[in-house]
Amino acid sequence: MVNRAYVDQYLNINANLTPLKIKRPLIKDWQITELSEEKIRSHRGNLGWVLSEKDLVIDIDPRNGGSASFEKLADHFGSFHNTVKTAGGGFHIYLTIPQKYEGSKFKKNLKEYKGIDFLSTGTQCVIAGSKIENKKYKWSIIMYDKETGEMRSGKFCSKEQMIREMNLNISLDHVYRICSGSKVDVSRTKKDSSFLSKYGNIKIEKIDEIIK
């Protein structure tokens, strides 16, 4: 069952949700059916977002060459921020179609972008908070990397995983001090060598989630 907080985030933007069995819609004519909020919340499995003519979701699957294709896509059209990490190690990017192109038909797959699905009206995507093979779809967070001047995203199940996957040169003690503010030189009397000068750009929050 998808956590209520995730469902709220979609319903607050008037997203049309449909019940899924893992990744497949369960009801007939799901593309044009709008269920009540009560029925959506009572479903004990995954949920899909039925995309409207205004929505475009770029679905990158690294298992099928999506990572290289995404780099090519970014080279052509500029950088994107991933919105949702998927259970298969990829990610979804949520975009809004410009008004002049609303209602247009878009190809789901392009041969030059192997491993990427372009999902638009008439399709659905699994929402954040759903689980496949006991792996939860998660919201990504964005953090500022002062060394590169870039925004980096991530949300992780453990501090060790965060340090490894974000390639952070910090220890578990550093993580504790960033989170708690313990032994932090607030006045920065040590200037560039103070803890805040070194790590003040990193914000780490503990987000409690039940992962079954």
Short mmCIF file of C-alpha atoms in Angstrom, two decimals:
data_model
loop_
_atom_site.label_atom_id
_atom_site.label_comp_id
_atom_site.label_asym_id
_atom_site.label_seq_id
_atom_site.Cartn_x
_atom_site.Cartn_y
_atom_site.Cartn_z
CA MET A 1 0.00 0.00 0.00
CA VAL A 2 1.39 3.40 -0.96
CA ASN A 3 1.98 5.69 2.01
CA ARG A 4 -0.67 8.38 2.41
CA ALA A 5 1.88 11.19 2.17
CA TYR A 6 2.92 10.11 -1.32
CA VAL A 7 -0.69 9.83 -2.48
CA ASP A 8 -1.39 13.32 -1.12
CA GLN A 9 1.41 14.78 -3.21
CA TYR A 10 -0.19 13.51 -6.41
CA LEU A 11 -3.78 14.28 -5.48
CA ASN A 12 -2.76 17.83 -4.56
CA ILE A 13 -1.82 18.43 -8.20
CA ASN A 14 -5.04 16.76 -9.42
CA ALA A 15 -3.21 13.74 -10.80
CA ASN A 16 -5.47 10.90 -11.94
CA LEU A 17 -4.33 7.74 -10.13
CA THR A 18 -5.16 4.15 -10.99
CA PRO A 19 -4.59 0.90 -9.05
CA LEU A 20 -1.85 -1.41 -10.30
CA LYS A 21 -0.81 -5.01 -9.89
CA ILE A 22 2.92 -4.41 -9.62
CA LYS A 23 3.15 -2.18 -12.74
CA ARG A 24 0.01 -3.10 -14.72
CA PRO A 25 -3.38 -1.34 -14.41
CA LEU A 26 -6.08 -3.44 -12.79
CA ILE A 27 -9.23 -1.81 -14.15
CA LYS A 28 -10.76 -1.68 -17.62
CA ASP A 29 -10.52 1.62 -19.52
CA TRP A 30 -8.08 2.98 -16.94
CA GLN A 31 -6.97 5.71 -19.37
CA ILE A 32 -10.37 7.45 -19.13
CA THR A 33 -11.58 6.35 -15.70
CA GLU A 34 -11.32 8.62 -12.67
CA LEU A 35 -11.71 6.82 -9.37
CA SER A 36 -12.83 8.40 -6.13
CA GLU A 37 -10.22 9.36 -3.57
CA GLU A 38 -11.67 6.72 -1.26
CA LYS A 39 -11.08 3.94 -3.81
CA ILE A 40 -7.56 5.17 -4.51
CA ARG A 41 -6.64 5.22 -0.85
CA SER A 42 -8.19 1.81 -0.18
CA HIS A 43 -6.04 0.04 -2.80
CA ARG A 44 -3.40 -2.05 -1.06
CA GLY A 45 -0.96 -2.27 -3.94
CA ASN A 46 0.96 0.08 -6.19
CA LEU A 47 -0.57 3.09 -7.91
CA GLY A 48 -0.03 4.54 -11.36
CA TRP A 49 -0.30 8.13 -12.52
CA VAL A 50 -2.48 8.36 -15.65
CA LEU A 51 -0.84 11.06 -17.72
CA SER A 52 -2.86 13.88 -19.24
CA GLU A 53 -2.19 15.79 -22.44
CA LYS A 54 -0.13 18.24 -20.39
CA ASP A 55 2.21 15.65 -18.89
CA LEU A 56 5.47 14.13 -20.09
CA VAL A 57 7.52 11.66 -18.06
CA ILE A 58 10.96 10.61 -19.23
CA ASP A 59 11.63 7.09 -17.93
CA ILE A 60 15.32 6.15 -17.91
CA ASP A 61 16.24 2.49 -17.48
CA PRO A 62 20.03 2.01 -17.07
CA ARG A 63 19.63 -1.76 -17.45
CA ASN A 64 18.80 -1.25 -21.13
CA GLY A 65 21.29 1.43 -22.08
CA GLY A 66 19.33 4.34 -20.65
CA SER A 67 22.27 5.99 -18.89
CA ALA A 68 24.25 6.57 -22.10
CA SER A 69 21.10 7.66 -23.92
CA PHE A 70 20.26 10.12 -21.16
CA GLU A 71 23.71 11.69 -21.43
CA LYS A 72 23.10 12.12 -25.16
CA LEU A 73 19.66 13.61 -24.46
CA ALA A 74 21.12 16.07 -21.97
CA ASP A 75 23.82 17.09 -24.46
CA HIS A 76 21.11 17.96 -26.99
CA PHE A 77 18.52 19.60 -24.74
CA GLY A 78 20.32 20.66 -21.55
CA SER A 79 20.37 19.20 -18.06
CA PHE A 80 17.37 17.69 -16.28
CA HIS A 81 16.72 17.04 -12.61
CA ASN A 82 15.46 13.54 -11.91
CA THR A 83 12.19 13.54 -9.96
CA VAL A 84 11.73 9.96 -8.78
CA LYS A 85 14.22 7.13 -8.37
CA THR A 86 12.79 3.85 -9.59
CA ALA A 87 13.08 0.36 -8.18
CA GLY A 88 15.20 -0.78 -11.12
CA GLY A 89 17.93 1.76 -10.46
CA GLY A 90 16.71 4.29 -13.01
CA PHE A 91 14.68 7.43 -12.59
CA HIS A 92 11.67 9.37 -13.85
CA ILE A 93 11.73 13.01 -14.88
CA TYR A 94 8.40 14.84 -14.65
CA LEU A 95 7.87 17.58 -17.23
CA THR A 96 5.00 19.76 -18.46
CA ILE A 97 4.34 19.87 -22.19
CA PRO A 98 4.27 23.44 -23.62
CA GLN A 99 0.71 24.56 -24.30
CA LYS A 100 1.18 24.76 -28.08
CA TYR A 101 2.04 21.04 -28.14
CA GLU A 102 -0.75 19.83 -25.84
CA GLY A 103 -2.76 17.08 -27.49
CA SER A 104 0.07 16.16 -29.86
CA LYS A 105 1.05 12.52 -30.26
CA PHE A 106 4.51 11.57 -29.07
CA LYS A 107 6.48 8.43 -29.79
CA LYS A 108 7.13 6.34 -26.70
CA ASN A 109 10.49 5.11 -27.97
CA LEU A 110 13.14 6.62 -30.24
CA LYS A 111 15.85 4.40 -31.68
CA GLU A 112 18.56 6.98 -30.92
CA TYR A 113 17.63 6.92 -27.22
CA LYS A 114 17.76 3.26 -26.27
CA GLY A 115 16.58 2.52 -22.74
CA ILE A 116 14.37 5.61 -22.49
CA ASP A 117 10.56 5.71 -22.60
CA PHE A 118 8.82 9.00 -23.30
CA LEU A 119 5.50 8.64 -21.50
CA SER A 120 2.64 10.97 -22.40
CA THR A 121 -1.16 10.96 -22.61
CA GLY A 122 -2.63 7.48 -22.80
CA THR A 123 0.11 5.98 -20.64
CA GLN A 124 0.78 5.70 -16.91
CA CYS A 125 3.81 5.53 -14.68
CA VAL A 126 4.28 3.97 -11.28
CA ILE A 127 4.18 6.69 -8.62
CA ALA A 128 6.66 7.41 -5.84
CA GLY A 129 6.03 5.29 -2.77
CA SER A 130 5.19 2.14 -4.73
CA LYS A 131 7.35 -0.97 -4.32
CA ILE A 132 8.55 -3.59 -6.78
CA GLU A 133 10.47 -6.63 -5.53
CA ASN A 134 10.55 -4.98 -2.08
CA LYS A 135 12.34 -1.93 -3.45
CA LYS A 136 10.55 1.34 -2.89
CA TYR A 137 10.17 4.12 -5.44
CA LYS A 138 11.57 7.23 -3.72
CA TRP A 139 11.45 10.96 -4.08
CA SER A 140 14.84 12.41 -4.93
CA ILE A 141 16.21 15.37 -3.03
CA ILE A 142 18.51 18.04 -4.47
CA MET A 143 21.63 19.26 -2.71
CA TYR A 144 24.26 21.85 -3.60
CA ASP A 145 27.82 20.71 -4.22
CA LYS A 146 30.07 23.72 -3.56
CA GLU A 147 33.10 22.07 -5.20
CA THR A 148 31.44 21.67 -8.60
CA GLY A 149 28.80 24.38 -8.30
CA GLU A 150 26.16 21.85 -9.29
CA MET A 151 22.93 20.58 -7.76
CA ARG A 152 23.10 16.89 -6.88
CA SER A 153 20.20 14.66 -5.97
CA GLY A 154 19.77 11.68 -3.71
CA LYS A 155 17.78 9.91 -1.05
CA PHE A 156 19.12 6.82 0.58
CA CYS A 157 18.26 4.07 3.02
CA SER A 158 21.45 4.38 5.09
CA LYS A 159 24.25 6.84 5.84
CA GLU A 160 26.79 4.42 4.37
CA GLN A 161 24.87 4.26 1.10
CA MET A 162 24.61 8.04 0.98
CA ILE A 163 28.33 8.52 1.46
CA ARG A 164 29.16 5.87 -1.15
CA GLU A 165 26.72 6.85 -3.88
CA MET A 166 27.12 10.62 -3.47
CA ASN A 167 30.91 10.16 -3.36
CA LEU A 168 31.14 12.27 -0.20
CA ASN A 169 34.53 12.54 1.52
CA ILE A 170 33.02 12.48 5.01
CA SER A 171 32.83 10.00 7.88
CA LEU A 172 29.83 8.70 9.81
CA ASP A 173 30.86 11.05 12.61
CA HIS A 174 30.71 13.96 10.18
CA VAL A 175 27.20 12.91 9.19
CA TYR A 176 26.17 12.87 12.84
CA ARG A 177 27.64 16.32 13.44
CA ILE A 178 25.99 17.76 10.32
CA CYS A 179 22.62 16.39 11.42
CA SER A 180 22.91 17.27 15.10
CA GLY A 181 25.04 20.40 15.10
CA SER A 182 27.26 18.76 17.73
CA LYS A 183 30.79 20.16 18.11
CA VAL A 184 30.19 22.74 15.40
CA ASP A 185 32.15 25.99 15.51
CA VAL A 186 29.22 28.33 14.90
CA SER A 187 31.38 31.45 15.13
CA ARG A 188 33.85 30.03 12.57
CA THR A 189 36.81 31.23 14.64
CA LYS A 190 38.97 28.74 12.74
CA LYS A 191 37.87 30.38 9.48
CA ASP A 192 38.42 28.10 6.47
CA SER A 193 39.36 25.14 8.65
CA SER A 194 36.18 25.35 10.75
CA PHE A 195 33.62 22.59 10.48
CA LEU A 196 30.96 24.90 9.02
CA SER A 197 33.34 26.25 6.39
CA LYS A 198 34.11 22.70 5.28
CA TYR A 199 30.67 21.10 5.56
CA GLY A 200 28.16 23.90 5.99
CA ASN A 201 27.01 23.45 2.39
CA ILE A 202 25.71 19.94 3.18
CA LYS A 203 22.28 19.53 4.70
CA ILE A 204 21.36 16.04 5.84
CA GLU A 205 17.97 15.18 7.30
CA LYS A 206 16.77 11.89 8.73
CA ILE A 207 13.57 10.90 6.98
CA ASP A 208 11.71 8.11 8.73
CA GLU A 209 10.14 5.58 6.36
CA ILE A 210 8.81 2.10 6.89
CA ILE A 211 10.38 -0.19 4.31
CA LYS A 212 8.97 -3.71 4.44
#
